[in-house]
Amino acid sequence: MKTRIHVTLKSGVLDPQGKAIHHALEGLGFSGVNDVRAGKLIEIEHDPALTDAELDQMCAKLLANTVIENYRIERGA
Amino acid sequence: MKTRIHVTLKSGVLDPQGKAIHHALEGLGFSGVNDVRAGKLIEIEHDPALTDAELDQMCAKLLANTVIENYRIERGA
C-alpha cells in the first residue's frame, strides 16, 4: 500500500526556493505565473496494517516541521 | 488558479534521501514501512489562461530532470 505525504510551507513563511523557481520561469519566457511555492512529496510503501494515527505521528515527529510546515496525508493512493 | 506538480524519481534511480527517511522512521520505532521515496511538490499559482502545454513545457525545461525524474501535473487543484 502506498501513501503520499505532501509537505508544504505555511502561508507567510518565506520560500526562497519557490521565488527562485518563479524567477527562472520568467527568465525562460513563461508569463502568467503569479506565485510558486516549493514543497516536499514523500511516498511511503507500507503494510496495510499501518494506522492513520501512525502515519500522522510520522509526519509530526519526522517528516514535517510543524512550526513552519503543513502536511497532508493521502492514504492508499 | 493553483496547479500542483509532483516530481518523483524514476524507479531504479537510487534515492538516498528516501533511504535516510526510512532509516530514521525505523529508528523512531515505526515498523511496517517497506520503502520511502522522496520527491518534490511544486505549487504554481497562475492565470487560468496558462495552457496545459505551457505547464508541460515548464516541467520538461525546468522543474523536472526528465532523465531521472517523472512529473505529474494536477491542474486546478
mmCIF file of C-alpha atoms in Angstrom:
data_model
loop_
_atom_site.group_PDB
_atom_site.id
_atom_site.type_symbol
_atom_site.label_atom_id
_atom_site.label_comp_id
_atom_site.label_asym_id
_atom_site.label_seq_id
_atom_site.Cartn_x
_atom_site.Cartn_y
_atom_site.Cartn_z
ATOM 1 C CA MET A 1 0.000 0.000 0.000
ATOM 2 C CA LYS A 2 1.350 3.390 -0.987
ATOM 3 C CA THR A 3 0.667 6.602 0.897
ATOM 4 C CA ARG A 4 1.666 10.042 -0.315
ATOM 5 C CA ILE A 5 2.531 12.783 2.126
ATOM 6 C CA HIS A 6 2.516 16.373 0.905
ATOM 7 C CA VAL A 7 4.594 18.770 2.990
ATOM 8 C CA THR A 8 4.136 22.459 2.197
ATOM 9 C CA LEU A 9 5.365 25.660 3.811
ATOM 10 C CA LYS A 10 2.722 27.515 5.787
ATOM 11 C CA SER A 11 1.493 30.706 4.201
ATOM 12 C CA GLY A 12 3.513 33.648 5.444
ATOM 13 C CA VAL A 13 6.724 31.627 5.629
ATOM 14 C CA LEU A 14 9.293 32.900 3.145
ATOM 15 C CA ASP A 15 10.070 30.445 0.362
ATOM 16 C CA PRO A 16 13.335 31.349 -1.400
ATOM 17 C CA GLN A 17 13.288 28.112 -3.432
ATOM 18 C CA GLY A 18 9.830 28.949 -4.764
ATOM 19 C CA LYS A 19 10.932 32.501 -5.531
ATOM 20 C CA ALA A 20 13.953 31.182 -7.443
ATOM 21 C CA ILE A 21 11.747 28.838 -9.489
ATOM 22 C CA HIS A 22 9.338 31.698 -10.233
ATOM 23 C CA HIS A 23 12.209 33.910 -11.365
ATOM 24 C CA ALA A 24 13.671 31.143 -13.536
ATOM 25 C CA LEU A 25 10.290 30.504 -15.193
ATOM 26 C CA GLU A 26 10.039 34.183 -16.078
ATOM 27 C CA GLY A 27 13.592 34.087 -17.390
ATOM 28 C CA LEU A 28 12.566 31.226 -19.684
ATOM 29 C CA GLY A 29 9.762 33.364 -21.058
ATOM 30 C CA PHE A 30 6.790 31.850 -19.272
ATOM 31 C CA SER A 31 4.289 34.519 -18.295
ATOM 32 C CA GLY A 32 1.057 34.230 -16.340
ATOM 33 C CA VAL A 33 2.667 32.742 -13.228
ATOM 34 C CA ASN A 34 1.755 34.687 -10.086
ATOM 35 C CA ASP A 35 3.413 32.664 -7.353
ATOM 36 C CA VAL A 36 5.397 29.480 -6.859
ATOM 37 C CA ARG A 37 5.745 27.516 -3.624
ATOM 38 C CA ALA A 38 8.102 24.574 -3.288
ATOM 39 C CA GLY A 39 7.316 21.649 -1.027
ATOM 40 C CA LYS A 40 8.138 18.005 -0.471
ATOM 41 C CA LEU A 41 6.395 14.859 -1.561
ATOM 42 C CA ILE A 42 7.142 11.713 0.401
ATOM 43 C CA GLU A 43 5.866 8.365 -0.863
ATOM 44 C CA ILE A 44 5.711 5.600 1.712
ATOM 45 C CA GLU A 45 5.217 1.983 0.716
ATOM 46 C CA HIS A 46 3.862 0.228 3.806
ATOM 47 C CA ASP A 47 1.861 -2.636 5.225
ATOM 48 C CA PRO A 48 -1.918 -2.089 5.114
ATOM 49 C CA ALA A 49 -1.886 -2.602 8.884
ATOM 50 C CA LEU A 50 -0.163 0.743 9.456
ATOM 51 C CA THR A 51 -2.765 3.017 11.006
ATOM 52 C CA ASP A 52 -3.674 6.582 10.113
ATOM 53 C CA ALA A 53 -2.574 7.620 13.601
ATOM 54 C CA GLU A 54 0.882 6.146 12.996
ATOM 55 C CA LEU A 55 1.182 7.971 9.685
ATOM 56 C CA ASP A 56 0.157 11.182 11.401
ATOM 57 C CA GLN A 57 2.801 10.644 14.067
ATOM 58 C CA MET A 58 5.485 10.039 11.421
ATOM 59 C CA CYS A 59 4.638 13.423 9.926
ATOM 60 C CA ALA A 60 4.548 15.258 13.220
ATOM 61 C CA LYS A 61 7.757 13.685 14.539
ATOM 62 C CA LEU A 62 9.969 13.482 11.481
ATOM 63 C CA LEU A 63 8.617 14.346 8.064
ATOM 64 C CA ALA A 64 7.335 17.860 8.639
ATOM 65 C CA ASN A 65 8.493 20.739 10.794
ATOM 66 C CA THR A 66 5.087 21.746 12.094
ATOM 67 C CA VAL A 67 6.303 25.174 13.156
ATOM 68 C CA ILE A 68 6.667 26.253 9.543
ATOM 69 C CA GLU A 69 5.144 23.421 7.502
ATOM 70 C CA ASN A 70 1.742 21.857 6.934
ATOM 71 C CA TYR A 71 1.308 18.250 5.901
ATOM 72 C CA ARG A 72 -1.423 16.348 4.161
ATOM 73 C CA ILE A 73 -1.704 12.556 4.137
ATOM 74 C CA GLU A 74 -3.165 10.916 1.035
ATOM 75 C CA ARG A 75 -3.559 7.309 2.033
ATOM 76 C CA GLY A 76 -3.629 4.382 -0.320
ATOM 77 C CA ALA A 77 -3.001 6.348 -3.465
ATOM 78 C CA MET B 1 -5.805 29.076 -10.265
ATOM 79 C CA LYS B 2 -3.468 26.710 -8.488
ATOM 80 C CA THR B 3 -1.719 23.778 -10.129
ATOM 81 C CA ARG B 4 0.282 21.165 -8.281
ATOM 82 C CA ILE B 5 3.250 19.473 -9.895
ATOM 83 C CA HIS B 6 4.538 16.240 -8.404
ATOM 84 C CA VAL B 7 8.132 15.396 -9.273
ATOM 85 C CA THR B 8 9.294 11.906 -8.337
ATOM 86 C CA LEU B 9 12.428 9.914 -9.029
ATOM 87 C CA LYS B 10 12.032 7.209 -11.667
ATOM 88 C CA SER B 11 12.016 3.690 -10.331
ATOM 89 C CA GLY B 12 15.507 2.256 -10.403
ATOM 90 C CA VAL B 13 17.122 5.592 -9.563
ATOM 91 C CA LEU B 14 18.815 5.484 -6.173
ATOM 92 C CA ASP B 15 17.162 7.704 -3.564
ATOM 93 C CA PRO B 16 19.500 8.347 -0.619
ATOM 94 C CA GLN B 17 17.102 10.913 0.896
ATOM 95 C CA GLY B 18 14.294 8.356 0.891
ATOM 96 C CA LYS B 19 16.620 5.746 2.382
ATOM 97 C CA ALA B 20 17.599 8.171 5.145
ATOM 98 C CA ILE B 21 13.947 8.894 5.947
ATOM 99 C CA HIS B 22 13.178 5.159 6.009
ATOM 100 C CA HIS B 23 16.088 4.536 8.365
ATOM 101 C CA ALA B 24 15.041 7.411 10.628
ATOM 102 C CA LEU B 25 11.445 6.134 10.801
ATOM 103 C CA GLU B 26 12.731 2.740 11.905
ATOM 104 C CA GLY B 27 14.957 4.440 14.438
ATOM 105 C CA LEU B 28 11.887 6.175 15.864
ATOM 106 C CA GLY B 29 10.229 2.794 16.297
ATOM 107 C CA PHE B 30 7.823 2.830 13.366
ATOM 108 C CA SER B 31 7.538 -0.599 11.796
ATOM 109 C CA GLY B 32 5.615 -1.741 8.744
ATOM 110 C CA VAL B 33 7.321 0.656 6.348
ATOM 111 C CA ASN B 34 8.757 -1.128 3.313
ATOM 112 C CA ASP B 35 10.104 1.710 1.213
ATOM 113 C CA VAL B 36 10.266 5.500 1.182
ATOM 114 C CA ARG B 37 10.808 7.710 -1.862
ATOM 115 C CA ALA B 38 11.350 11.437 -1.578
ATOM 116 C CA GLY B 39 10.164 13.822 -4.261
ATOM 117 C CA LYS B 40 9.228 17.429 -4.824
ATOM 118 C CA LEU B 41 5.900 19.189 -4.818
ATOM 119 C CA ILE B 42 5.685 22.490 -6.663
ATOM 120 C CA GLU B 43 2.571 24.613 -6.351
ATOM 121 C CA ILE B 44 2.054 27.208 -9.068
ATOM 122 C CA GLU B 45 -0.480 29.988 -8.722
ATOM 123 C CA HIS B 46 -1.222 31.169 -12.247
ATOM 124 C CA ASP B 47 -3.662 32.827 -14.612
ATOM 125 C CA PRO B 48 -6.384 30.498 -15.898
ATOM 126 C CA ALA B 49 -5.176 31.334 -19.415
ATOM 127 C CA LEU B 50 -1.972 29.332 -18.918
ATOM 128 C CA THR B 51 -2.314 26.243 -21.110
ATOM 129 C CA ASP B 52 -1.611 22.624 -20.269
ATOM 130 C CA ALA B 53 1.089 22.630 -22.942
ATOM 131 C CA GLU B 54 2.844 25.535 -21.222
ATOM 132 C CA LEU B 55 2.714 23.762 -17.865
ATOM 133 C CA ASP B 56 4.145 20.656 -19.500
ATOM 134 C CA GLN B 57 6.961 22.716 -21.005
ATOM 135 C CA MET B 58 7.747 24.272 -17.612
ATOM 136 C CA CYS B 59 8.189 20.774 -16.202
ATOM 137 C CA ALA B 60 10.273 19.479 -19.080
ATOM 138 C CA LYS B 61 12.528 22.549 -19.244
ATOM 139 C CA LEU B 62 12.994 23.487 -15.605
ATOM 140 C CA LEU B 63 11.054 21.742 -12.886
ATOM 141 C CA ALA B 64 11.988 18.121 -13.530
ATOM 142 C CA ASN B 65 15.129 16.422 -14.762
ATOM 143 C CA THR B 66 13.432 14.011 -17.152
ATOM 144 C CA VAL B 67 16.488 11.755 -17.309
ATOM 145 C CA ILE B 68 15.911 10.631 -13.731
ATOM 146 C CA GLU B 69 12.561 12.117 -12.730
ATOM 147 C CA ASN B 70 8.898 11.746 -13.652
ATOM 148 C CA TYR B 71 6.410 14.540 -13.248
ATOM 149 C CA ARG B 72 2.657 14.672 -12.912
ATOM 150 C CA ILE B 73 0.584 17.810 -13.386
ATOM 151 C CA GLU B 74 -2.545 18.185 -11.266
ATOM 152 C CA ARG B 75 -4.235 21.220 -12.733
ATOM 153 C CA GLY B 76 -6.644 23.495 -10.929
ATOM 154 C CA ALA B 77 -6.387 21.790 -7.552
#
